[in-house]
Every structure is written in C-alpha cells, then in structure tokens.
C-alpha cells in the first residue's frame, strides 16, 4: 500500500494567509470505487481563487472544509482504473490537487496528451488561466481591432496571456501594470506589451495616463482597488471592463471603499462586467482552436515559476499572493 501527502486546510485566514493555515499530513493512498481512477499527481496549480475558498464566505465555489484536503487543478498519471476508457499510464487533468494520490471520478478527469505539449500547458496556456484570458477579452470585453487595452496583474498567468491575445487580435496598443521592475522588463522585452509600468513606482492613474495619452478602450481587471479607479478615469466613451479578479482585495481584513468615480460609468456609457470562466464553457472549442493554433505557431510566450515538492505548495500559494511569480505559479509534485 502506497503512502502519500495531502495538504489540508488547518484554519481560515483572517487577512493574509500564513503557513499555519495549512496542515501537511501523510495518508494511505485511497482506493478507487466503481467508475473512479487512482491518480498519482505530477503537477498542480495554485491559483488566487483558492484564497476565497479558504474563507467561509459564500461564493461561486464552496469553501474548503477545515481538516480536509484542499482541491485545485492538477495533472497526474492514472495508476489504477475502475472506469471504462482509462488505463494505467494515462495522463489526466482533474481538480483534486493538493495531494500525492487522488481518487477522481472518470467524469471529472480529462485525458491529455503529454506528447503534444508539456504537461504544464494543460494547467496554463491551454488550461483555466488561458481560457480566462481569452473569454475575458473576446466574450466579456468584446475587444475589437484597434482598441487600446490595459491589463493589470499583467506579468501573471492570466494577465500575460491576455496581453498577447489582445495584440494577436488586433489591439492597437497594449499596456500592462505589474509589481516589479523585473516584471515590467519581462512585459516589454519578452511578452510584447507596448507599454508597462510598476504600480509601486507612483500613483496608478498618473502612470496609466502617461502610457495611454489617448485613453483606453478595454480594461482587463485582475487587481481592483486603485487600478480600477484609474482605469475608469482613463476609459474612453463606450469602454468595456472585463472584471476578472480583484486580488488587491483578497487579503484585506476589512472591506475597502470602492472606486470613487463610478458616476463616470453613466457619462462615458461604460460597461463593467464580472465573469467566471466556468460559465463560458461553450467557448472552449473556439479557445482551443485559436490559442492552440498560436501556441503551435510559436506566437505565445509563456513563463512558469515552478516550486518543487508538494510540501512546498502552501509556500507557493503564499508566494503567488505576494507576487513571487512571473507567469504561472505551479508546484511540481513528482
Ligand atoms: P497571477 O499569476 O496573476 O498571480 C497573482 C499576481 O497578483 C501576483 O503575481 C502579484 O503580482 C499580483 N498581486 C498580488 N497582490 C496584488 C495587489 N495588491 N495589487 C496588484 N497586484 C497584486 O494569478 P492568476 O493569473 O491566476 O490570476 C489573476 C487574476 O485573475 C486574479 O485576480 C484571479 O482571481 C483572477 N482569475 C479569475 C478567473 C475568473 O474566472 N474570473 C479565473 C482565474 C483567475 P505583482 O507582482 O504584479 O503584484
């Protein structure tokens, strides 16, 4: 019988999460039932939405339970199968990360081809973050050719892809903000943003106005707070905001007042729409065809920040919150 680790939620954070909120426990590998697979996880994703699930607050996904293993996107190898269509050796993507061994219902597992692309692709460019960037721009913000697009959290997984997709779909100018000089250089030199700034260097509004003297048409918001206020100010008439995330608000203990300039939504006829990628599954084939094509043609630049070892997954998650990552933050399990 194999043993493995699992990471459990030990307590709910108040404000910033810490290592104390996690428990690392050794357990026997579970037994798959009828229609289930036993998967040995190889790679897992840590994502900002997990911060929401560590809280008790009601949201679009249920809170993690205290004392139980956490969950999230992962890729692993099937080691035993009680389900038709799956065999030991198959590589699958599923939602039971945060553990070495996972029992996964066959319906919740998607076979992926490790020959076609590196495993990380299925958790990044062709996985949830890629799809988020794509649907946010194409479906929510209805980005058009010639638009000036501003993206916050631009050096992260979603943001760096959103910038490239905007450009590939004909944006006239793509501007990004991120939290360090190294990230700004990455955006300008490697990812192809037309302008980028470090939001720690001065007020966002000033830096955004300097980068977008003629205003912006689309704002892809990953951050909220000061960034959102600055973007509302800079948006041109009939501008659109894809409200993807507000990471500046995830770790604050008390809610902060929102943008002070919401009245501009009326005068400028702006549209601001929140979205959750899971609701846009009907665009999956379109996403895979378009972004998969660019990926094969070598038109997508992607970086990964890989933390080694399941034991270090809590630290990887905290690092993601602090901004330690360029591109996608991943944890290599085996
Ligand atoms: P990232 O790879 O972008 O990692 C998070 C980044 O957020 C950090 O690297 C850090 O970079 C930045 N950050 C942290 N705190 C702040 C702050 N106070 N102000 C500004 N930036 C901050 O994560 P993802 O790409 O996975 O997610 C990006 C956003 O998209 C998140 O808001 C997430 O919740 C959202 N999301 C939404 C989905 C949906 O369906 N709506 C699906 C997936 C993600 P820096 O150094 O620049 O500060």
Tab-separated table of N, CA, C and O in Angstrom, residues 48-109:
chain	number	residue	atom	x	y	z
A	48	UNK	N	-5.237	32.213	-7.361
A	48	UNK	CA	-5.799	33.185	-6.413
A	48	UNK	C	-7.191	32.813	-5.884
A	48	UNK	O	-7.520	33.142	-4.738
A	49	UNK	N	-8.030	32.129	-6.705
A	49	UNK	CA	-9.388	31.832	-6.227
A	49	UNK	C	-9.377	30.949	-4.969
A	49	UNK	O	-10.340	30.904	-4.210
A	50	UNK	N	-8.233	30.258	-4.764
A	50	UNK	CA	-8.144	29.374	-3.589
A	50	UNK	C	-8.209	30.180	-2.288
A	50	UNK	O	-8.643	29.668	-1.265
A	51	UNK	N	-7.760	31.433	-2.358
A	51	UNK	CA	-7.850	32.303	-1.180
A	51	UNK	C	-9.317	32.466	-0.772
A	51	UNK	O	-9.651	32.435	0.416
A	52	UNK	N	-10.191	32.603	-1.772
A	52	UNK	CA	-11.625	32.715	-1.491
A	52	UNK	C	-12.164	31.453	-0.842
A	52	UNK	O	-12.957	31.500	0.105
A	53	UNK	N	-11.699	30.311	-1.315
A	53	UNK	CA	-12.216	29.039	-0.771
A	53	UNK	C	-11.669	28.739	0.620
A	53	UNK	O	-12.186	27.866	1.315
A	54	UNK	N	-10.611	29.445	1.011
A	54	UNK	CA	-10.106	29.262	2.382
A	54	UNK	C	-10.985	30.014	3.391
A	54	UNK	O	-10.897	29.778	4.593
A	55	UNK	N	-11.816	30.927	2.895
A	55	UNK	CA	-12.735	31.668	3.756
A	55	UNK	C	-14.066	30.936	3.820
A	55	UNK	O	-14.380	30.127	2.952
A	56	UNK	N	-14.864	31.285	4.819
A	56	UNK	CA	-16.166	30.631	4.965
A	56	UNK	C	-17.229	31.301	4.102
A	56	UNK	O	-18.320	30.764	3.914
A	57	UNK	N	-16.887	32.478	3.541
A	57	UNK	CA	-17.898	33.270	2.819
A	57	UNK	C	-18.480	32.487	1.648
A	57	UNK	O	-17.762	31.754	0.956
A	58	UNK	N	-19.778	32.673	1.417
A	58	UNK	CA	-20.463	32.013	0.313
A	58	UNK	C	-19.970	32.627	-1.000
A	58	UNK	O	-19.849	33.829	-1.121
A	59	UNK	N	-19.651	31.771	-1.963
A	59	UNK	CA	-19.209	32.285	-3.258
A	59	UNK	C	-19.598	31.285	-4.341
A	59	UNK	O	-20.377	30.369	-4.096
A	60	UNK	N	-19.010	31.459	-5.541
A	60	UNK	CA	-19.384	30.583	-6.658
A	60	UNK	C	-18.805	29.188	-6.528
A	60	UNK	O	-19.230	28.277	-7.207
A	61	UNK	N	-17.794	29.001	-5.665
A	61	UNK	CA	-17.334	27.647	-5.334
A	61	UNK	C	-17.428	27.501	-3.813
A	61	UNK	O	-17.190	28.468	-3.090
A	62	UNK	N	-17.743	26.307	-3.323
A	62	UNK	CA	-17.913	26.147	-1.868
A	62	UNK	C	-16.591	26.312	-1.125
A	62	UNK	O	-15.525	26.041	-1.689
A	63	UNK	N	-16.638	26.768	0.124
A	63	UNK	CA	-15.405	26.895	0.916
A	63	UNK	C	-14.749	25.532	1.117
A	63	UNK	O	-15.431	24.503	1.172
A	64	UNK	N	-13.411	25.528	1.229
A	64	UNK	CA	-12.719	24.306	1.672
A	64	UNK	C	-13.164	24.018	3.103
A	64	UNK	O	-13.437	24.936	3.887
A	65	UNK	N	-13.189	22.730	3.442
A	65	UNK	CA	-13.576	22.383	4.817
A	65	UNK	C	-12.332	22.275	5.690
A	65	UNK	O	-11.323	21.687	5.265
A	66	UNK	N	-12.438	22.806	6.885
A	66	UNK	CA	-11.312	22.712	7.816
A	66	UNK	C	-11.053	21.235	8.133
A	66	UNK	O	-11.997	20.466	8.367
A	67	UNK	N	-9.796	20.830	8.092
A	67	UNK	CA	-9.441	19.439	8.403
A	67	UNK	C	-9.493	18.511	7.202
A	67	UNK	O	-9.164	17.333	7.300
A	68	UNK	N	-9.915	19.042	6.059
A	68	UNK	CA	-9.963	18.212	4.838
A	68	UNK	C	-8.951	18.712	3.816
A	68	UNK	O	-8.593	19.896	3.803
A	69	UNK	N	-8.536	17.791	2.929
A	69	UNK	CA	-7.581	18.172	1.876
A	69	UNK	C	-8.190	19.256	0.991
A	69	UNK	O	-9.387	19.239	0.709
A	70	UNK	N	-7.345	20.186	0.584
A	70	UNK	CA	-7.791	21.244	-0.329
A	70	UNK	C	-7.904	20.667	-1.740
A	70	UNK	O	-7.529	19.527	-1.975
A	71	UNK	N	-8.429	21.456	-2.667
A	71	UNK	CA	-8.629	20.984	-4.039
A	71	UNK	C	-8.153	22.027	-5.025
A	71	UNK	O	-8.055	23.205	-4.676
A	72	UNK	N	-7.895	21.583	-6.233
A	72	UNK	CA	-7.500	22.518	-7.284
A	72	UNK	C	-6.973	21.764	-8.492
A	72	UNK	O	-6.806	20.534	-8.447
A	73	UNK	N	-6.709	22.474	-9.551
A	73	UNK	CA	-6.290	21.862	-10.803
A	73	UNK	C	-4.967	21.114	-10.673
A	73	UNK	O	-4.041	21.590	-10.024
A	74	UNK	N	-4.901	19.938	-11.290
A	74	UNK	CA	-3.679	19.127	-11.247
A	74	UNK	C	-3.641	18.230	-12.483
A	74	UNK	O	-4.667	17.980	-13.113
A	75	UNK	N	-2.437	17.758	-12.780
A	75	UNK	CA	-2.259	16.761	-13.837
A	75	UNK	C	-1.534	15.579	-13.207
A	75	UNK	O	-0.599	15.767	-12.416
A	76	UNK	N	-1.976	14.366	-13.510
A	76	UNK	CA	-1.334	13.196	-12.921
A	76	UNK	C	-1.464	11.972	-13.802
A	76	UNK	O	-2.117	11.998	-14.859
A	77	UNK	N	-0.805	10.897	-13.334
A	77	UNK	CA	-0.804	9.647	-14.087
A	77	UNK	C	-1.757	8.655	-13.425
A	77	UNK	O	-1.715	8.458	-12.199
A	78	UNK	N	-2.590	8.033	-14.233
A	78	UNK	CA	-3.507	7.021	-13.711
A	78	UNK	C	-2.687	5.803	-13.269
A	78	UNK	O	-1.887	5.280	-14.050
A	79	UNK	N	-2.855	5.386	-11.990
A	79	UNK	CA	-2.148	4.176	-11.546
A	79	UNK	C	-3.100	2.996	-11.398
A	79	UNK	O	-2.674	1.852	-11.409
A	80	UNK	N	-4.393	3.252	-11.257
A	80	UNK	CA	-5.382	2.171	-11.246
A	80	UNK	C	-6.684	2.743	-11.783
A	80	UNK	O	-7.016	3.897	-11.520
A	81	UNK	N	-7.404	1.925	-12.550
A	81	UNK	CA	-8.648	2.432	-13.148
A	81	UNK	C	-9.786	1.444	-12.980
A	81	UNK	O	-9.653	0.259	-13.310
A	82	UNK	N	-10.901	1.935	-12.463
A	82	UNK	CA	-12.148	1.165	-12.446
A	82	UNK	C	-13.156	1.807	-13.379
A	82	UNK	O	-14.363	1.758	-13.142
A	83	UNK	N	-12.654	2.488	-14.383
A	83	UNK	CA	-13.551	3.214	-15.283
A	83	UNK	C	-13.193	2.889	-16.723
A	83	UNK	O	-12.016	2.848	-17.086
A	84	UNK	N	-14.230	2.672	-17.511
A	84	UNK	CA	-14.037	2.373	-18.925
A	84	UNK	C	-13.344	3.556	-19.619
A	84	UNK	O	-13.642	4.711	-19.300
A	85	UNK	N	-12.437	3.264	-20.518
A	85	UNK	CA	-11.804	4.338	-21.289
A	85	UNK	C	-10.529	4.876	-20.654
A	85	UNK	O	-9.864	5.713	-21.253
A	86	UNK	N	-10.203	4.448	-19.444
A	86	UNK	CA	-8.965	4.911	-18.793
A	86	UNK	C	-8.107	3.716	-18.401
A	86	UNK	O	-8.625	2.704	-17.924
A	87	UNK	N	-6.808	3.870	-18.590
A	87	UNK	CA	-5.877	2.789	-18.255
A	87	UNK	C	-4.706	3.337	-17.463
A	87	UNK	O	-4.365	4.515	-17.625
A	88	UNK	N	-4.076	2.459	-16.653
A	88	UNK	CA	-2.844	2.901	-16.002
A	88	UNK	C	-1.867	3.457	-17.043
A	88	UNK	O	-1.763	2.911	-18.138
A	89	UNK	N	-1.230	4.550	-16.684
A	89	UNK	CA	-0.306	5.180	-17.630
A	89	UNK	C	-0.922	6.383	-18.320
A	89	UNK	O	-0.194	7.268	-18.788
A	90	UNK	N	-2.268	6.437	-18.391
A	90	UNK	CA	-2.904	7.625	-18.989
A	90	UNK	C	-2.574	8.849	-18.147
A	90	UNK	O	-2.462	8.767	-16.922
A	91	UNK	N	-2.448	9.977	-18.809
A	91	UNK	CA	-2.234	11.253	-18.106
A	91	UNK	C	-3.552	12.028	-18.141
A	91	UNK	O	-4.170	12.160	-19.208
A	92	UNK	N	-3.980	12.481	-16.972
A	92	UNK	CA	-5.275	13.179	-16.892
A	92	UNK	C	-5.143	14.504	-16.146
A	92	UNK	O	-4.285	14.675	-15.286
A	93	UNK	N	-6.049	15.409	-16.508
A	93	UNK	CA	-6.194	16.661	-15.772
A	93	UNK	C	-7.487	16.565	-14.955
A	93	UNK	O	-8.488	16.017	-15.411
A	94	UNK	N	-7.454	17.079	-13.734
A	94	UNK	CA	-8.622	16.950	-12.853
A	94	UNK	C	-8.542	18.036	-11.790
A	94	UNK	O	-7.661	18.902	-11.850
A	95	UNK	N	-9.419	17.981	-10.807
A	95	UNK	CA	-9.496	19.073	-9.830
A	95	UNK	C	-9.141	18.641	-8.410
A	95	UNK	O	-9.535	19.282	-7.440
A	96	UNK	N	-8.403	17.518	-8.289
A	96	UNK	CA	-8.053	17.062	-6.933
A	96	UNK	C	-6.542	17.132	-6.719
A	96	UNK	O	-5.863	16.138	-6.474
A	97	UNK	N	-6.062	18.382	-6.826
A	97	UNK	CA	-4.666	18.630	-6.494
A	97	UNK	C	-4.489	18.682	-4.984
A	97	UNK	O	-5.322	18.213	-4.232
A	98	UNK	N	-3.368	19.202	-4.540
A	98	UNK	CA	-3.012	19.336	-3.114
A	98	UNK	C	-2.807	17.974	-2.447
A	98	UNK	O	-2.941	17.852	-1.228
A	99	UNK	N	-2.535	16.921	-3.211
A	99	UNK	CA	-2.261	15.595	-2.621
A	99	UNK	C	-1.436	14.786	-3.615
A	99	UNK	O	-1.494	15.034	-4.817
A	100	UNK	N	-0.709	13.805	-3.076
A	100	UNK	CA	0.063	12.916	-3.958
A	100	UNK	C	-0.858	11.992	-4.742
A	100	UNK	O	-0.723	11.849	-5.948
A	101	UNK	N	-1.770	11.338	-4.018
A	101	UNK	CA	-2.672	10.366	-4.662
A	101	UNK	C	-4.105	10.874	-4.592
A	101	UNK	O	-4.582	11.228	-3.508
A	102	UNK	N	-4.787	10.872	-5.721
A	102	UNK	CA	-6.161	11.378	-5.767
A	102	UNK	C	-7.076	10.322	-6.362
A	102	UNK	O	-6.725	9.679	-7.370
A	103	UNK	N	-8.231	10.136	-5.739
A	103	UNK	CA	-9.283	9.365	-6.386
A	103	UNK	C	-10.145	10.347	-7.165
A	103	UNK	O	-10.587	11.361	-6.622
A	104	UNK	N	-10.317	10.058	-8.439
A	104	UNK	CA	-11.014	11.005	-9.325
A	104	UNK	C	-12.111	10.246	-10.066
A	104	UNK	O	-11.862	9.183	-10.628
A	105	UNK	N	-13.316	10.791	-10.065
A	105	UNK	CA	-14.395	10.216	-10.866
A	105	UNK	C	-14.041	10.356	-12.340
A	105	UNK	O	-13.508	11.393	-12.751
A	106	UNK	N	-14.343	9.321	-13.134
A	106	UNK	CA	-13.948	9.369	-14.557
A	106	UNK	C	-14.533	10.598	-15.246
A	106	UNK	O	-13.903	11.178	-16.133
A	107	UNK	N	-15.728	11.014	-14.812
A	107	UNK	CA	-16.360	12.177	-15.466
A	107	UNK	C	-15.630	13.478	-15.137
A	107	UNK	O	-15.777	14.475	-15.840
A	108	UNK	N	-14.886	13.470	-14.059
A	108	UNK	CA	-14.163	14.689	-13.667
A	108	UNK	C	-12.714	14.680	-14.194
A	108	UNK	O	-11.934	15.570	-13.870
A	109	UNK	N	-12.367	13.643	-14.950
A	109	UNK	CA	-10.990	13.547	-15.470
A	109	UNK	C	-10.999	13.773	-16.982
A	109	UNK	O	-11.871	13.278	-17.680
